[in-house]
């Protein structure tokens, strides 16, 4: 008994000293087949790898086992740096000298060794384009085995879907960088190991999609997964699922602020989606879609005809829409490219560049309680749309939640046009609710709760 107890105490002491590695998500199909391990976040400044792995952790294997570790280096991810403070480069820590001597590398190797995967896929992002001979961006490094070479080829093809430039194509390389986790998994555990490396530039949702598609093609080839490369699978009904549009035309500080505001602590789970995701039907897994600031026409272009129709179907079928600034232009009724899901025309279009600054809002009396909004208060305005009812019989009238009680009129915008126009509106489109905000409450101090309340309002039908 004494021996057992001291052994237990030693185990606890060792566990306490070991750096925290999240327990991997272990998905067992119950059917004989390979064990595939997907690792993300080995480098903390390569967020698409972590995000793609987090998406893959929601998939359902039909053969073998899928083991996913999205945050291999949680401290580095939280800091947004390649390595954790004082820690080793986790993808160079597995060379023959000082193998896994770094505490976090040791903990990571213990997990990989215990799982003993048949296939290990480690997700990264790199600079440059490997196809043009510059660095390792957009490449898949593989162990040189028949299986890993075949998987790499399929991954490259899938991840290159939208890349027209030959120099940007994702290319396979029969080599695994020295000291990498993948190389160690191949040499020490006999795994068919691959390093899937995206490109560090571009919108996060697009970068994440590229890695996700590469892994999906490989999992389909292995017979492990049979469903489409989905972005999100709701698994916690207490959380409201929010898709944040993140593609060309979505820019500025809004997306990052929304991601911070709409967190699990406040009852939300948020995932970024790009135009291609939307065209493939990704919104159907969500309660609300948010189209943030940037350029309304840019977002419309990134969605393309098919994506715009998918958004209309999503909202018409009961989904919520929140448009902020550019997203409010996108929802309007009077551009050739707009979604026409709110009964509002944008007025004084020739002076859209009327400037940026604080402007006073008055919240409608009936809304203040539900939204937690003050009677009046300043909000950040940045060239948002000026709305007027468009009087379209096909669309229900919108309700005004807040009015502009001040105005901004740079670049020769005429006086009095903005004053007393609707600033935040809400209306129905089919079975769904559309909430549009011309200004930026998500970038205004003290309005976090109002933003959450607006998202909840859009989700009303769900
Ligand atoms: Zn990396």
Short mmCIF file of C-alpha atoms and ligand atoms in Angstrom, two decimals:
data_model
loop_
_atom_site.label_atom_id
_atom_site.label_comp_id
_atom_site.label_asym_id
_atom_site.label_seq_id
_atom_site.Cartn_x
_atom_site.Cartn_y
_atom_site.Cartn_z
CA UNK A 1 0.00 0.00 0.00
CA UNK A 2 2.77 2.37 0.97
CA UNK A 3 4.58 1.64 -2.28
CA UNK A 4 1.45 2.32 -4.29
CA UNK A 5 0.81 5.56 -2.48
CA UNK A 6 4.31 6.91 -3.04
CA UNK A 7 4.12 5.91 -6.69
CA UNK A 8 0.86 7.83 -6.95
CA UNK A 9 2.42 10.90 -5.30
CA UNK A 10 5.35 10.74 -7.70
CA UNK A 11 2.96 10.58 -10.64
CA UNK A 12 1.05 13.61 -9.36
CA UNK A 13 4.29 15.54 -8.83
CA UNK A 14 5.44 14.72 -12.35
CA UNK A 15 2.10 15.77 -13.79
CA UNK A 16 2.23 19.05 -11.93
CA UNK A 17 5.64 19.90 -13.37
CA UNK A 18 4.76 18.89 -16.89
CA UNK A 19 3.57 21.76 -19.11
CA UNK A 20 -0.08 21.53 -19.96
CA UNK A 21 -0.92 19.78 -23.20
CA UNK A 22 -4.63 19.75 -23.96
CA UNK A 23 -6.00 16.24 -24.05
CA UNK A 24 -6.47 15.36 -27.74
CA UNK A 25 -9.95 14.86 -29.17
CA UNK A 26 -10.21 11.11 -29.71
CA UNK A 27 -12.81 10.05 -32.28
CA UNK A 28 -13.21 6.31 -32.77
CA UNK A 29 -15.40 5.07 -35.64
CA UNK A 30 -15.66 1.63 -34.04
CA UNK A 31 -14.65 0.19 -37.42
CA UNK A 32 -11.22 -1.30 -38.04
CA UNK A 33 -8.90 1.10 -39.85
CA UNK A 34 -5.94 3.44 -39.48
CA UNK A 35 -5.31 5.80 -36.61
CA UNK A 36 -4.76 9.29 -38.00
CA UNK A 37 -3.44 12.03 -35.76
CA UNK A 38 -3.88 15.68 -36.79
CA UNK A 39 -1.77 18.23 -34.94
CA UNK A 40 -2.13 22.03 -35.04
CA UNK A 41 -0.58 24.93 -33.20
CA UNK A 42 2.97 23.58 -32.92
CA UNK A 43 4.00 27.10 -33.91
CA UNK A 44 1.95 29.76 -32.14
CA UNK A 45 2.23 32.32 -34.95
CA UNK A 46 0.63 30.01 -37.53
CA UNK A 47 -3.03 30.31 -36.48
CA UNK A 48 -4.58 28.62 -39.52
CA UNK A 49 -3.10 25.28 -38.45
CA UNK A 50 -4.75 25.51 -35.06
CA UNK A 51 -8.04 26.65 -36.60
CA UNK A 52 -8.10 23.92 -39.24
CA UNK A 53 -7.36 21.27 -36.61
CA UNK A 54 -10.15 22.66 -34.41
CA UNK A 55 -12.56 22.31 -37.35
CA UNK A 56 -11.37 18.77 -38.07
CA UNK A 57 -11.95 17.86 -34.42
CA UNK A 58 -15.66 18.24 -35.21
CA UNK A 59 -15.61 15.62 -37.98
CA UNK A 60 -17.01 12.10 -37.77
CA UNK A 61 -14.78 9.17 -38.77
CA UNK A 62 -16.42 6.18 -40.45
CA UNK A 63 -13.32 3.99 -40.34
CA UNK A 64 -10.37 3.86 -37.94
CA UNK A 65 -9.64 6.58 -35.44
CA UNK A 66 -9.20 10.32 -35.80
CA UNK A 67 -7.16 11.91 -33.02
CA UNK A 68 -6.90 15.71 -33.10
CA UNK A 69 -4.66 17.98 -31.07
CA UNK A 70 -5.41 21.55 -32.22
CA UNK A 71 -3.28 23.39 -29.66
CA UNK A 72 0.02 21.56 -29.38
CA UNK A 73 1.72 24.70 -28.09
CA UNK A 74 -1.05 26.51 -26.22
CA UNK A 75 1.23 29.11 -24.53
CA UNK A 76 2.77 30.11 -27.89
CA UNK A 77 -0.68 30.32 -29.53
CA UNK A 78 -1.92 32.55 -26.75
CA UNK A 79 1.11 34.81 -27.20
CA UNK A 80 0.88 34.63 -31.01
CA UNK A 81 4.60 33.80 -31.19
CA UNK A 82 6.45 30.92 -32.85
CA UNK A 83 7.67 29.48 -29.56
CA UNK A 84 6.46 29.76 -25.99
CA UNK A 85 8.35 32.20 -23.77
CA UNK A 86 11.61 30.42 -22.96
CA UNK A 87 10.48 27.29 -24.79
CA UNK A 88 12.07 25.45 -27.69
CA UNK A 89 10.99 25.60 -31.31
CA UNK A 90 8.60 22.66 -31.10
CA UNK A 91 9.17 21.67 -34.70
CA UNK A 92 12.94 21.46 -34.27
CA UNK A 93 12.91 19.75 -30.87
CA UNK A 94 12.85 16.16 -32.12
CA UNK A 95 16.32 15.77 -33.63
CA UNK A 96 18.59 12.94 -32.54
CA UNK A 97 20.53 15.23 -30.25
CA UNK A 98 18.58 16.33 -27.18
CA UNK A 99 15.50 14.53 -28.46
CA UNK A 100 12.38 16.08 -26.86
CA UNK A 101 14.45 17.55 -24.04
CA UNK A 102 12.27 20.66 -23.90
CA UNK A 103 9.48 19.97 -21.35
CA UNK A 104 6.65 20.80 -23.76
CA UNK A 105 8.27 18.75 -26.54
CA UNK A 106 8.55 15.89 -24.08
CA UNK A 107 4.88 16.14 -23.16
CA UNK A 108 3.89 16.33 -26.84
CA UNK A 109 5.99 13.30 -27.71
CA UNK A 110 4.44 11.32 -24.83
CA UNK A 111 1.01 11.96 -26.35
CA UNK A 112 2.09 11.03 -29.89
CA UNK A 113 3.92 7.91 -28.67
CA UNK A 114 0.90 6.77 -26.70
CA UNK A 115 -1.43 7.22 -29.68
CA UNK A 116 1.12 5.61 -32.04
CA UNK A 117 -0.61 6.95 -35.17
CA UNK A 118 -0.41 5.18 -38.52
CA UNK A 119 -0.58 8.60 -40.16
CA UNK A 120 0.47 11.90 -38.59
CA UNK A 121 -0.50 15.22 -40.18
CA UNK A 122 1.11 18.30 -38.68
CA UNK A 123 -0.41 21.61 -39.85
CA UNK A 124 1.70 24.72 -40.37
CA UNK A 125 1.95 27.95 -42.31
CA UNK A 126 5.03 29.24 -44.07
CA UNK A 127 6.46 32.22 -45.90
CA UNK A 128 7.05 32.40 -49.63
CA UNK A 129 5.86 29.87 -52.15
CA UNK A 130 7.65 26.54 -52.40
CA UNK A 131 6.61 26.18 -56.07
CA UNK A 132 8.69 29.23 -56.95
CA UNK A 133 11.64 27.90 -54.97
CA UNK A 134 11.21 30.38 -52.15
CA UNK A 135 10.89 28.98 -48.62
CA UNK A 136 8.21 26.42 -47.69
CA UNK A 137 4.87 28.26 -48.01
CA UNK A 138 2.18 26.18 -49.75
CA UNK A 139 3.91 22.82 -49.65
CA UNK A 140 3.31 19.39 -48.23
CA UNK A 141 6.38 17.61 -46.97
CA UNK A 142 6.08 13.85 -46.71
CA UNK A 143 8.10 10.92 -45.45
CA UNK A 144 8.73 9.48 -48.91
CA UNK A 145 6.74 6.31 -48.30
CA UNK A 146 4.26 5.20 -50.91
CA UNK A 147 1.28 6.11 -48.72
CA UNK A 148 2.60 9.49 -47.61
CA UNK A 149 3.53 10.44 -51.20
CA UNK A 150 0.04 9.56 -52.42
CA UNK A 151 -1.59 11.50 -49.59
CA UNK A 152 0.63 14.51 -50.27
CA UNK A 153 -0.32 14.54 -53.95
CA UNK A 154 -4.04 14.45 -53.12
CA UNK A 155 -3.62 17.10 -50.43
CA UNK A 156 -1.78 19.39 -52.85
CA UNK A 157 -4.48 19.06 -55.50
CA UNK A 158 -7.29 19.78 -53.03
CA UNK A 159 -5.52 22.74 -51.43
CA UNK A 160 -4.67 24.30 -54.80
CA UNK A 161 -8.34 24.50 -55.91
CA UNK A 162 -8.44 28.29 -56.26
CA UNK A 163 -4.78 28.98 -57.03
CA UNK A 164 -4.41 30.00 -60.64
CA UNK A 165 -0.80 31.16 -60.48
CA UNK A 166 1.56 28.19 -61.12
CA UNK A 167 4.04 29.72 -58.69
CA UNK A 168 1.51 29.61 -55.84
CA UNK A 169 0.35 26.01 -56.24
CA UNK A 170 0.75 23.73 -53.24
CA UNK A 171 3.54 21.30 -54.07
CA UNK A 172 4.71 17.99 -52.56
CA UNK A 173 8.25 17.56 -51.24
CA UNK A 174 9.64 14.12 -50.27
CA UNK A 175 11.46 15.41 -47.22
CA UNK A 176 10.61 16.19 -43.62
CA UNK A 177 12.51 19.04 -42.01
CA UNK A 178 15.14 17.88 -39.51
CA UNK A 179 14.01 17.93 -35.90
CA UNK A 180 10.33 18.04 -36.84
CA UNK A 181 7.62 16.14 -35.01
CA UNK A 182 6.56 14.54 -38.32
CA UNK A 183 10.08 13.28 -39.03
CA UNK A 184 10.35 11.79 -35.55
CA UNK A 185 6.93 10.15 -35.88
CA UNK A 186 8.12 8.55 -39.12
CA UNK A 187 11.57 7.50 -37.95
CA UNK A 188 10.71 6.35 -34.43
CA UNK A 189 7.11 5.17 -34.78
CA UNK A 190 7.01 4.21 -38.46
CA UNK A 191 4.15 6.60 -39.15
CA UNK A 192 3.33 7.89 -42.63
CA UNK A 193 3.98 11.45 -41.58
CA UNK A 194 3.31 14.70 -43.42
CA UNK A 195 3.89 18.38 -42.75
CA UNK A 196 1.02 20.30 -44.32
CA UNK A 197 2.21 23.88 -44.78
CA UNK A 198 -0.07 26.68 -45.95
CA UNK A 199 0.79 30.26 -46.71
CA UNK A 200 1.00 32.85 -43.94
CA UNK A 201 -0.67 35.67 -45.89
CA UNK A 202 -4.32 36.26 -46.70
CA UNK A 203 -7.56 36.04 -44.76
CA UNK A 204 -7.55 33.55 -41.92
CA UNK A 205 -10.68 31.76 -43.13
CA UNK A 206 -9.10 31.20 -46.55
CA UNK A 207 -5.81 29.99 -45.08
CA UNK A 208 -7.67 27.69 -42.72
CA UNK A 209 -9.77 26.33 -45.57
CA UNK A 210 -6.66 25.43 -47.58
CA UNK A 211 -5.28 23.29 -44.75
CA UNK A 212 -8.69 21.79 -44.03
CA UNK A 213 -9.16 20.76 -47.67
CA UNK A 214 -5.72 19.13 -47.80
CA UNK A 215 -6.42 17.07 -44.69
CA UNK A 216 -9.90 16.21 -45.89
CA UNK A 217 -8.62 14.82 -49.21
CA UNK A 218 -6.18 12.62 -47.27
CA UNK A 219 -8.79 11.39 -44.81
CA UNK A 220 -11.17 10.54 -47.64
CA UNK A 221 -8.39 8.61 -49.41
CA UNK A 222 -7.73 6.68 -46.19
CA UNK A 223 -11.44 5.95 -45.88
CA UNK A 224 -11.52 7.61 -42.47
CA UNK A 225 -13.96 10.38 -43.38
CA UNK A 226 -16.81 10.29 -45.88
CA UNK A 227 -18.57 13.63 -45.32
CA UNK A 228 -17.71 17.00 -46.95
CA UNK A 229 -14.91 19.16 -45.48
CA UNK A 230 -17.22 20.96 -43.12
CA UNK A 231 -16.26 24.05 -41.16
CA UNK A 232 -18.27 23.43 -38.05
CA UNK A 233 -20.47 20.89 -36.38
CA UNK A 234 -22.49 22.23 -33.43
CA UNK A 235 -21.85 20.07 -30.39
CA UNK A 236 -22.94 22.28 -27.52
CA UNK A 237 -26.50 23.53 -27.74
CA UNK A 238 -25.94 26.01 -24.94
CA UNK A 239 -23.77 28.05 -27.29
CA UNK A 240 -25.12 30.22 -30.08
CA UNK A 241 -23.15 29.39 -33.23
CA UNK A 242 -21.93 32.45 -35.12
CA UNK A 243 -20.27 32.46 -38.55
CA UNK A 244 -18.06 35.49 -39.13
CA UNK A 245 -17.44 36.35 -42.77
CA UNK A 246 -13.70 36.62 -43.31
CA UNK A 247 -12.73 37.05 -46.92
CA UNK A 248 -11.93 39.90 -49.32
CA UNK A 249 -14.00 42.94 -48.28
CA UNK A 250 -13.90 42.08 -44.56
CA UNK A 251 -11.23 44.14 -42.88
CA UNK A 252 -10.24 46.46 -40.06
CA UNK A 253 -10.43 45.79 -36.35
CA UNK A 254 -14.05 44.59 -36.35
CA UNK A 255 -13.49 40.87 -37.00
CA UNK A 256 -10.93 40.54 -34.20
CA UNK A 257 -13.16 42.48 -31.79
CA UNK A 258 -16.17 40.31 -32.62
CA UNK A 259 -14.15 37.16 -32.06
CA UNK A 260 -13.19 38.43 -28.60
CA UNK A 261 -16.70 39.63 -27.72
CA UNK A 262 -18.62 36.57 -28.85
CA UNK A 263 -16.89 33.95 -26.72
CA UNK A 264 -18.01 30.85 -24.86
CA UNK A 265 -18.12 32.70 -21.57
CA UNK A 266 -20.93 34.82 -23.01
CA UNK A 267 -22.69 31.90 -24.68
CA UNK A 268 -21.26 32.04 -28.19
CA UNK A 269 -19.08 29.90 -30.41
CA UNK A 270 -17.68 31.79 -33.40
CA UNK A 271 -15.99 30.46 -36.53
CA UNK A 272 -14.65 32.39 -39.49
CA UNK A 273 -15.93 31.45 -42.94
CA UNK A 274 -14.75 32.51 -46.41
CA UNK A 275 -16.75 32.91 -49.61
CA UNK A 276 -16.02 29.38 -50.79
CA UNK A 277 -17.20 27.99 -47.43
CA UNK A 278 -20.47 29.92 -47.76
CA UNK A 279 -20.97 28.71 -51.34
CA UNK A 280 -20.56 25.14 -50.09
CA UNK A 281 -23.34 25.61 -47.55
CA UNK A 282 -21.24 26.17 -44.42
CA UNK A 283 -23.82 28.58 -42.94
CA UNK A 284 -26.33 25.78 -42.38
CA UNK A 285 -24.40 24.73 -39.26
CA UNK A 286 -24.74 28.20 -37.69
CA UNK A 287 -27.44 30.26 -36.01
CA UNK A 288 -26.21 33.67 -37.14
CA UNK A 289 -23.91 35.01 -39.85
CA UNK A 290 -22.06 38.30 -39.29
CA UNK A 291 -20.80 40.41 -42.16
CA UNK A 292 -18.36 42.92 -40.63
CA UNK A 293 -16.84 46.21 -41.76
CA UNK A 294 -14.69 46.67 -44.84
CA UNK A 295 -16.25 46.92 -48.29
CA UNK A 296 -19.79 45.80 -49.07
CA UNK A 297 -19.10 45.39 -52.78
CA UNK A 298 -15.86 43.58 -51.93
CA UNK A 299 -17.73 41.10 -49.74
CA UNK A 300 -20.38 40.65 -52.43
CA UNK A 301 -17.64 39.86 -54.93
CA UNK A 302 -15.93 37.39 -52.58
CA UNK A 303 -19.28 35.67 -52.02
CA UNK A 304 -20.03 35.62 -55.76
CA UNK A 305 -23.50 34.90 -57.06
CA UNK A 306 -23.63 31.44 -55.45
CA UNK A 307 -22.54 32.74 -52.05
CA UNK A 308 -25.05 35.60 -52.09
CA UNK A 309 -27.82 33.14 -52.90
CA UNK A 310 -26.59 30.88 -50.06
CA UNK A 311 -26.83 33.79 -47.60
CA UNK A 312 -30.35 34.64 -48.77
CA UNK A 313 -31.39 31.01 -48.40
CA UNK A 314 -29.82 30.81 -44.96
CA UNK A 315 -31.66 33.90 -43.70
CA UNK A 316 -34.87 33.05 -45.52
CA UNK A 317 -34.81 29.66 -43.83
CA UNK A 318 -34.56 31.14 -40.34
CA UNK A 319 -30.90 32.08 -39.94
CA UNK A 320 -29.88 35.39 -38.41
CA UNK A 321 -27.96 38.09 -40.26
CA UNK A 322 -25.92 40.82 -38.62
CA UNK A 323 -24.39 43.41 -40.93
CA UNK A 324 -22.05 46.04 -39.58
CA UNK A 325 -21.12 48.99 -41.81
CA UNK A 326 -20.03 47.12 -44.98
CA UNK A 327 -22.32 44.27 -43.93
CA UNK A 328 -25.18 46.80 -43.73
CA UNK A 329 -24.41 47.99 -47.28
CA UNK A 330 -24.39 44.34 -48.33
CA UNK A 331 -27.89 43.73 -46.89
CA UNK A 332 -29.43 46.79 -48.56
CA UNK A 333 -32.00 46.76 -51.34
CA UNK A 334 -30.55 49.08 -53.96
CA UNK A 335 -27.19 47.93 -55.26
CA UNK A 336 -26.81 45.52 -58.15
CA UNK A 337 -24.58 43.41 -55.91
CA UNK A 338 -26.46 43.75 -52.59
CA UNK A 339 -28.40 40.92 -50.93
CA UNK A 340 -31.75 42.76 -50.84
CA UNK A 341 -32.70 41.20 -47.53
CA UNK A 342 -33.63 44.41 -45.77
CA UNK A 343 -36.22 46.95 -46.91
CA UNK A 344 -33.66 49.75 -46.88
CA UNK A 345 -32.11 51.83 -49.63
CA UNK A 346 -28.77 53.48 -49.11
CA UNK A 347 -29.17 57.20 -49.74
CA UNK A 348 -26.67 59.88 -50.77
CA UNK A 349 -24.51 57.17 -52.28
CA UNK A 350 -22.22 59.64 -54.01
CA UNK A 351 -21.02 60.86 -50.59
CA UNK A 352 -20.39 57.43 -49.07
CA UNK A 353 -16.89 58.58 -48.03
CA UNK A 354 -18.31 61.01 -45.51
CA UNK A 355 -15.63 60.24 -42.95
CA UNK A 356 -14.87 58.58 -39.70
CA UNK A 357 -15.47 59.70 -36.13
CA UNK A 358 -17.72 59.56 -33.10
CA UNK A 359 -21.35 60.37 -33.73
CA UNK A 360 -24.32 60.47 -31.37
CA UNK A 361 -26.96 57.74 -31.44
CA UNK A 362 -30.36 57.68 -29.79
CA UNK A 363 -31.67 54.20 -29.05
CA UNK A 364 -35.40 53.66 -29.52
CA UNK A 365 -37.20 53.74 -26.17
CA UNK A 366 -38.76 50.32 -26.61
CA UNK A 367 -35.37 48.73 -27.37
CA UNK A 368 -33.23 50.10 -24.56
CA UNK A 369 -34.13 47.43 -22.03
CA UNK A 370 -33.71 44.44 -24.33
CA UNK A 371 -30.46 45.72 -25.81
CA UNK A 372 -29.00 47.12 -22.61
CA UNK A 373 -28.47 50.35 -24.53
CA UNK A 374 -28.32 53.86 -23.06
CA UNK A 375 -30.84 56.46 -24.25
CA UNK A 376 -28.08 58.29 -26.07
CA UNK A 377 -24.39 57.75 -26.60
CA UNK A 378 -21.56 58.19 -29.04
CA UNK A 379 -20.59 55.41 -31.40
CA UNK A 380 -17.78 54.99 -33.94
CA UNK A 381 -18.88 55.81 -37.46
CA UNK A 382 -16.71 54.96 -40.49
CA UNK A 383 -18.40 55.61 -43.84
CA UNK A 384 -21.40 53.46 -42.96
CA UNK A 385 -24.57 53.49 -45.08
CA UNK A 386 -27.32 56.08 -44.62
CA UNK A 387 -30.61 54.20 -44.74
CA UNK A 388 -34.11 55.15 -45.85
CA UNK A 389 -37.11 52.82 -46.23
CA UNK A 390 -37.12 51.42 -49.73
CA UNK A 391 -40.86 50.62 -49.67
CA UNK A 392 -40.43 47.31 -51.49
CA UNK A 393 -43.68 45.27 -51.15
CA UNK A 394 -41.67 42.06 -51.27
CA UNK A 395 -39.89 42.95 -48.04
CA UNK A 396 -41.37 43.66 -44.59
CA UNK A 397 -40.62 47.14 -43.22
CA UNK A 398 -37.68 47.43 -40.89
CA UNK A 399 -37.89 48.63 -37.31
CA UNK A 400 -35.47 51.34 -36.20
CA UNK A 401 -33.44 50.36 -33.13
CA UNK A 402 -31.32 53.51 -33.07
CA UNK A 403 -31.19 56.85 -34.88
CA UNK A 404 -28.28 59.08 -35.77
CA UNK A 405 -28.61 62.28 -33.75
CA UNK A 406 -25.46 63.82 -35.11
CA UNK A 407 -23.63 63.68 -38.39
CA UNK A 408 -20.28 63.42 -40.06
CA UNK A 409 -19.89 65.13 -43.42
CA UNK A 410 -16.40 65.28 -44.76
CA UNK A 411 -15.54 65.28 -48.48
CA UNK A 412 -18.32 67.73 -49.33
CA UNK A 413 -21.15 65.58 -48.00
CA UNK A 414 -24.18 67.92 -47.70
CA UNK A 415 -25.39 69.12 -44.32
CA UNK A 416 -28.44 67.52 -42.71
CA UNK A 417 -28.60 64.36 -44.83
CA UNK A 418 -27.26 62.00 -42.18
CA UNK A 419 -28.95 63.64 -39.18
CA UNK A 420 -31.97 61.71 -37.83
CA UNK A 421 -31.59 58.79 -40.27
CA UNK A 422 -31.87 55.18 -39.02
CA UNK A 423 -28.51 53.97 -37.71
CA UNK A 424 -29.40 50.47 -36.47
CA UNK A 425 -32.38 48.59 -37.90
CA UNK A 426 -33.96 45.18 -37.66
CA UNK A 427 -36.32 43.43 -40.04
CA UNK A 428 -37.48 40.04 -41.21
CA UNK A 429 -36.47 38.22 -44.34
CA UNK A 430 -38.46 35.04 -44.79
CA UNK A 431 -38.18 33.12 -41.53
CA UNK A 432 -34.99 34.92 -40.47
CA UNK A 433 -34.08 38.19 -38.78
CA UNK A 434 -31.76 40.80 -40.26
CA UNK A 435 -30.03 43.29 -37.97
CA UNK A 436 -28.02 46.03 -39.64
CA UNK A 437 -25.82 48.59 -37.98
CA UNK A 438 -24.40 51.45 -40.01
CA UNK A 439 -21.94 52.44 -37.24
CA UNK A 440 -19.46 50.24 -35.35
CA UNK A 441 -20.70 49.39 -31.83
CA UNK A 442 -18.16 46.51 -31.77
CA UNK A 443 -15.39 49.11 -31.88
CA UNK A 444 -16.99 51.47 -29.36
CA UNK A 445 -16.02 51.31 -25.71
CA UNK A 446 -18.87 50.25 -23.44
CA UNK A 447 -21.02 48.68 -26.15
CA UNK A 448 -19.96 45.03 -25.83
CA UNK A 449 -23.28 44.00 -24.30
CA UNK A 450 -25.24 45.85 -26.96
CA UNK A 451 -23.36 43.96 -29.68
CA UNK A 452 -24.12 40.62 -28.01
CA UNK A 453 -27.77 41.64 -27.66
CA UNK A 454 -27.96 42.53 -31.37
CA UNK A 455 -26.56 39.10 -32.29
CA UNK A 456 -29.11 37.44 -29.99
CA UNK A 457 -31.85 39.46 -31.61
CA UNK A 458 -30.77 38.25 -35.06
CA UNK A 459 -30.84 34.70 -33.72
CA UNK A 460 -34.40 35.20 -32.48
CA UNK A 461 -35.95 32.70 -34.86
CA UNK A 462 -33.63 29.92 -33.67
ZN1 LIG B 1 5.35 25.97 -38.44
#
